[in-house]
Amino acid sequence: MAGTAVVTGASSGIGAATVRRLVKDGFDVVAVARRADRLLQVAEETGARVGCLDITDTEAVRRFAGELDTCDLLVNNAGGALGADSVATGSVDDWERMFSVNVLGTLRMTQALLPLLRDGAGGTVVTITSTAAFTAYEGGGGYSAAKAAERALSETLRLELCGEPVRVIEVAPGMVRTEEFALNRLRGDAGKAAAVYEGVDHPLTADDIAECVALAVGLPQHVNVDQLVVRPLAQAAQHRLHRGPLMNRKNEH
């Protein structure tokens, strides 16, 4: 599959890595994000087109969609977590922001581009959720709730598009180490952000997730990967994380 791809949250992390990977696969990629300077760097590096856009602005999203002639692939990647407080003490503003970007941003982009995705031999919607979408954890109530809602959106969309040539794919990563995710979540505290990954033997990278997107998208159009859950080998589940080197038991005596 190739054609025109739109990737949100494309100025860094998983979004930027996905832009690079899809350009490599021959897509005409429109990289979407708020930060024009970072976005231009990605565009200069990859040759992608730029869509400087805040996906929490409904009218701006509609104008953006109206400027496109075609769209064969939408990657809903923009999102993130804010805060690690309990439900009892969590900030309502943080919860609102997480829902506005993760859930409603995905809804706005999907609604705006769905006519173009339906108009052709076949379109694909990929949404990057999280393993937090189906396993809650202490301090992650807002993020888990937002990602669960995003997952429900994807599952519902797949049902509603049954019979049409549009694939709906969810990629749900576990621990991914990027330059900004934990730092943003923990209010810029570099020490706390580093501690999240401390001792973990090879957390996933943004490039790993981009490879998963490319794998799912690159399958024949009649093949739909409903949900692809991907974790580092050191993370067996949301609450089962090994810190320290991965050991070869064969060599133990």
Short mmCIF file of C-alpha atoms in Angstrom, two decimals:
data_model
loop_
_atom_site.label_atom_id
_atom_site.label_comp_id
_atom_site.label_asym_id
_atom_site.label_seq_id
_atom_site.Cartn_x
_atom_site.Cartn_y
_atom_site.Cartn_z
CA MET A 1 0.00 0.00 0.00
CA ALA A 2 1.23 3.50 -0.78
CA GLY A 3 -0.40 6.83 -1.40
CA THR A 4 -1.00 9.83 0.82
CA ALA A 5 -0.52 9.41 4.56
CA VAL A 6 -1.35 11.87 7.34
CA VAL A 7 0.53 11.42 10.64
CA THR A 8 -0.41 13.43 13.73
CA GLY A 9 1.95 14.25 16.56
CA ALA A 10 4.69 14.18 13.94
CA SER A 11 7.12 16.68 15.42
CA SER A 12 8.90 14.17 17.68
CA GLY A 13 8.91 10.65 19.09
CA ILE A 14 6.70 7.99 17.56
CA GLY A 15 5.11 10.44 15.14
CA ALA A 16 8.41 11.62 13.66
CA ALA A 17 9.68 8.02 13.45
CA THR A 18 6.48 6.98 11.67
CA VAL A 19 6.89 9.81 9.15
CA ARG A 20 10.43 8.62 8.39
CA ARG A 21 9.31 5.00 8.02
CA LEU A 22 6.34 5.75 5.77
CA VAL A 23 8.38 8.03 3.52
CA LYS A 24 10.83 5.15 3.17
CA ASP A 25 7.92 2.97 2.07
CA GLY A 26 6.98 5.41 -0.67
CA PHE A 27 4.13 7.34 0.96
CA ASP A 28 3.52 11.00 0.31
CA VAL A 29 3.40 11.95 3.98
CA VAL A 30 1.76 15.00 5.49
CA ALA A 31 3.32 15.49 8.92
CA VAL A 32 0.92 17.18 11.36
CA ALA A 33 1.78 18.85 14.67
CA ARG A 34 1.53 22.16 16.54
CA ARG A 35 5.24 22.99 16.78
CA ALA A 36 6.20 24.48 13.44
CA ASP A 37 9.94 24.57 14.11
CA ARG A 38 10.17 20.89 15.05
CA LEU A 39 7.84 19.96 12.22
CA LEU A 40 9.99 21.76 9.67
CA GLN A 41 13.03 19.84 10.88
CA VAL A 42 11.22 16.55 10.28
CA ALA A 43 10.08 17.74 6.85
CA GLU A 44 13.59 18.81 5.85
CA GLU A 45 14.98 15.47 6.96
CA THR A 46 12.35 13.31 5.25
CA GLY A 47 10.82 15.31 2.42
CA ALA A 48 7.39 15.09 4.05
CA ARG A 49 4.84 17.85 3.61
CA VAL A 50 3.94 19.98 6.62
CA GLY A 51 0.54 20.50 8.24
CA CYS A 52 1.02 22.86 11.19
CA LEU A 53 -2.17 22.16 13.10
CA ASP A 54 -3.63 21.95 16.60
CA ILE A 55 -5.91 18.91 16.52
CA THR A 56 -7.92 20.28 19.45
CA ASP A 57 -9.22 23.03 17.11
CA THR A 58 -12.22 21.62 15.23
CA GLU A 59 -12.37 24.35 12.58
CA ALA A 60 -8.64 24.15 11.92
CA VAL A 61 -8.90 20.38 11.44
CA ARG A 62 -11.76 20.83 8.97
CA ARG A 63 -9.80 23.43 7.00
CA PHE A 64 -6.79 21.14 6.90
CA ALA A 65 -8.86 18.23 5.60
CA GLY A 66 -10.45 20.49 2.97
CA GLU A 67 -7.03 21.29 1.56
CA LEU A 68 -6.19 17.65 0.86
CA ASP A 69 -7.09 15.97 -2.41
CA THR A 70 -6.51 12.44 -1.20
CA CYS A 71 -5.82 10.50 1.99
CA ASP A 72 -5.13 6.77 1.98
CA LEU A 73 -3.73 6.40 5.48
CA LEU A 74 -4.35 8.27 8.72
CA VAL A 75 -2.08 7.61 11.69
CA ASN A 76 -3.65 9.04 14.85
CA ASN A 77 -0.57 9.33 17.02
CA ALA A 78 -0.90 12.70 18.78
CA GLY A 79 -1.53 12.29 22.48
CA GLY A 80 0.34 11.89 25.71
CA ALA A 81 0.00 11.75 29.48
CA LEU A 82 -0.08 14.56 32.04
CA GLY A 83 0.58 13.95 35.71
CA ALA A 84 0.92 10.81 37.80
CA ASP A 85 -1.48 11.72 40.58
CA SER A 86 -4.16 9.57 42.15
CA VAL A 87 -7.78 9.88 41.12
CA ALA A 88 -8.42 11.58 44.45
CA THR A 89 -5.85 14.32 43.83
CA GLY A 90 -5.58 14.46 40.05
CA SER A 91 -6.00 17.70 38.15
CA VAL A 92 -9.27 18.04 36.25
CA ASP A 93 -7.43 20.31 33.80
CA ASP A 94 -4.92 17.52 33.11
CA TRP A 95 -7.72 15.03 32.51
CA GLU A 96 -9.48 17.45 30.18
CA ARG A 97 -6.29 18.05 28.21
CA MET A 98 -5.60 14.32 27.88
CA PHE A 99 -9.13 13.68 26.62
CA SER A 100 -9.01 16.68 24.30
CA VAL A 101 -5.84 15.49 22.54
CA ASN A 102 -5.94 11.69 22.82
CA VAL A 103 -9.66 11.11 22.31
CA LEU A 104 -11.27 14.16 20.75
CA GLY A 105 -8.22 14.92 18.62
CA THR A 106 -8.43 11.42 17.19
CA LEU A 107 -12.17 11.87 16.68
CA ARG A 108 -11.74 15.22 14.90
CA MET A 109 -9.05 13.92 12.54
CA THR A 110 -10.91 10.69 11.80
CA GLN A 111 -14.21 12.44 11.09
CA ALA A 112 -12.55 15.05 8.89
CA LEU A 113 -10.53 12.60 6.81
CA LEU A 114 -12.97 9.68 6.63
CA PRO A 115 -14.59 10.91 3.38
CA LEU A 116 -11.19 10.83 1.67
CA LEU A 117 -10.29 7.48 3.25
CA ARG A 118 -13.54 6.03 1.87
CA ASP A 119 -12.96 7.53 -1.57
CA GLY A 120 -10.69 5.04 -3.28
CA ALA A 121 -9.63 1.44 -3.51
CA GLY A 122 -9.14 1.27 0.25
CA GLY A 123 -8.09 3.40 3.19
CA THR A 124 -6.54 2.67 6.56
CA VAL A 125 -6.88 4.30 9.96
CA VAL A 126 -4.15 3.48 12.49
CA THR A 127 -4.54 4.71 16.06
CA ILE A 128 -1.69 4.55 18.54
CA THR A 129 -3.23 3.76 21.92
CA SER A 130 -1.40 2.09 24.81
CA THR A 131 -1.43 -1.01 26.96
CA ALA A 132 -2.83 1.45 29.52
CA ALA A 133 -6.04 1.28 27.47
CA PHE A 134 -6.87 -2.13 28.94
CA THR A 135 -4.81 -2.30 32.15
CA ALA A 136 -5.19 0.48 34.71
CA TYR A 137 -2.45 1.32 37.20
CA GLU A 138 -1.96 3.60 40.18
CA GLY A 139 -1.32 7.18 39.14
CA GLY A 140 -2.46 6.53 35.60
CA GLY A 141 -6.21 7.00 35.88
CA GLY A 142 -6.53 9.91 33.46
CA TYR A 143 -4.22 8.45 30.86
CA SER A 144 -5.75 4.96 31.09
CA ALA A 145 -9.23 6.44 30.79
CA ALA A 146 -8.27 8.50 27.74
CA LYS A 147 -6.57 5.59 26.01
CA ALA A 148 -9.46 3.26 26.82
CA ALA A 149 -11.81 5.76 25.20
CA GLU A 150 -9.53 5.96 22.17
CA ARG A 151 -9.57 2.17 21.96
CA ALA A 152 -13.39 2.16 22.16
CA LEU A 153 -13.49 4.72 19.35
CA SER A 154 -11.36 2.46 17.14
CA GLU A 155 -13.37 -0.67 17.89
CA THR A 156 -16.65 1.11 17.23
CA LEU A 157 -15.37 2.61 13.98
CA ARG A 158 -14.32 -0.83 12.76
CA LEU A 159 -17.82 -2.14 13.39
CA GLU A 160 -19.45 0.83 11.70
CA LEU A 161 -17.24 0.52 8.61
CA CYS A 162 -17.82 -3.22 8.21
CA GLY A 163 -18.55 -3.83 4.54
CA GLU A 164 -16.44 -0.89 3.36
CA PRO A 165 -12.79 -1.12 2.20
CA VAL A 166 -11.38 0.85 5.14
CA ARG A 167 -9.16 -0.89 7.67
CA VAL A 168 -9.13 0.20 11.31
CA ILE A 169 -5.96 -0.80 13.16
CA GLU A 170 -4.93 -0.20 16.76
CA VAL A 171 -1.30 -0.32 17.85
CA ALA A 172 -1.00 -0.51 21.64
CA PRO A 173 2.57 -0.02 22.89
CA GLY A 174 3.83 -0.79 26.36
CA MET A 175 6.97 0.93 27.64
CA VAL A 176 8.47 3.15 24.95
CA ARG A 177 11.38 5.43 25.74
CA THR A 178 11.12 8.69 23.80
CA GLU A 179 12.67 12.07 24.47
CA GLU A 180 9.47 13.70 25.70
CA PHE A 181 6.74 11.34 26.93
CA ALA A 182 7.83 10.81 30.55
CA LEU A 183 9.37 14.29 30.74
CA ASN A 184 6.08 15.94 29.77
CA ARG A 185 4.11 13.71 32.08
CA LEU A 186 6.33 14.52 35.05
CA ARG A 187 6.33 18.32 34.55
CA GLY A 188 9.84 18.47 33.10
CA ASP A 189 11.52 16.66 36.02
CA ALA A 190 14.39 14.95 34.18
CA GLY A 191 15.37 12.86 37.20
CA LYS A 192 11.92 11.38 37.66
CA ALA A 193 11.57 10.82 33.92
CA ALA A 194 14.87 8.92 33.76
CA ALA A 195 13.83 6.78 36.74
CA VAL A 196 10.85 5.44 34.78
CA TYR A 197 13.23 3.54 32.50
CA GLU A 198 16.07 2.95 34.97
CA GLY A 199 17.54 -0.53 34.74
CA VAL A 200 15.18 -1.68 31.97
CA ASP A 201 17.08 -3.69 29.36
CA HIS A 202 16.08 -2.12 26.04
CA PRO A 203 12.77 -0.31 26.39
CA LEU A 204 10.99 0.04 23.08
CA THR A 205 11.96 2.99 20.88
CA ALA A 206 9.91 5.23 18.63
CA ASP A 207 11.44 3.42 15.65
CA ASP A 208 10.13 0.09 16.99
CA ILE A 209 6.57 1.41 16.99
CA ALA A 210 7.02 2.93 13.53
CA GLU A 211 8.08 -0.53 12.30
CA CYS A 212 4.89 -2.00 13.77
CA VAL A 213 2.79 0.61 11.99
CA ALA A 214 4.57 -0.12 8.71
CA LEU A 215 4.11 -3.87 9.20
CA ALA A 216 0.36 -3.61 9.78
CA VAL A 217 -0.17 -1.07 7.00
CA GLY A 218 1.99 -2.99 4.54
CA LEU A 219 -0.15 -6.13 4.65
CA PRO A 220 -2.64 -6.67 1.80
CA GLN A 221 -5.72 -4.44 2.05
CA HIS A 222 -7.97 -7.41 2.89
CA VAL A 223 -5.86 -8.14 6.00
CA ASN A 224 -6.88 -6.11 9.07
CA VAL A 225 -4.74 -6.21 12.21
CA ASP A 226 -7.42 -5.30 14.74
CA GLN A 227 -5.02 -4.75 17.60
CA LEU A 228 -1.25 -5.08 17.79
CA VAL A 229 0.05 -5.12 21.38
CA VAL A 230 3.80 -4.54 21.55
CA ARG A 231 6.01 -4.43 24.63
CA PRO A 232 9.73 -4.67 25.32
CA LEU A 233 10.87 -8.15 26.24
CA ALA A 234 11.55 -6.91 29.78
CA GLN A 235 7.87 -6.02 30.26
CA ALA A 236 5.63 -9.06 30.53
CA ALA A 237 2.57 -7.02 31.52
CA GLN A 238 1.68 -3.53 32.70
CA HIS A 239 2.71 -4.40 36.27
CA ARG A 240 5.40 -7.00 35.46
CA LEU A 241 8.61 -5.21 34.53
CA HIS A 242 12.09 -6.63 34.88
CA ARG A 243 14.81 -4.15 35.85
CA GLY A 244 18.31 -5.37 35.19
CA PRO A 245 19.97 -7.35 32.40
CA LEU A 246 17.93 -10.02 30.65
CA MET A 247 19.48 -13.30 31.74
CA ASN A 248 20.17 -16.49 29.85
CA ARG A 249 18.96 -19.22 32.21
CA LYS A 250 20.74 -21.86 30.10
CA ASN A 251 24.05 -20.70 31.50
CA GLU A 252 22.98 -20.87 35.15
CA HIS A 253 24.30 -23.72 37.26
#
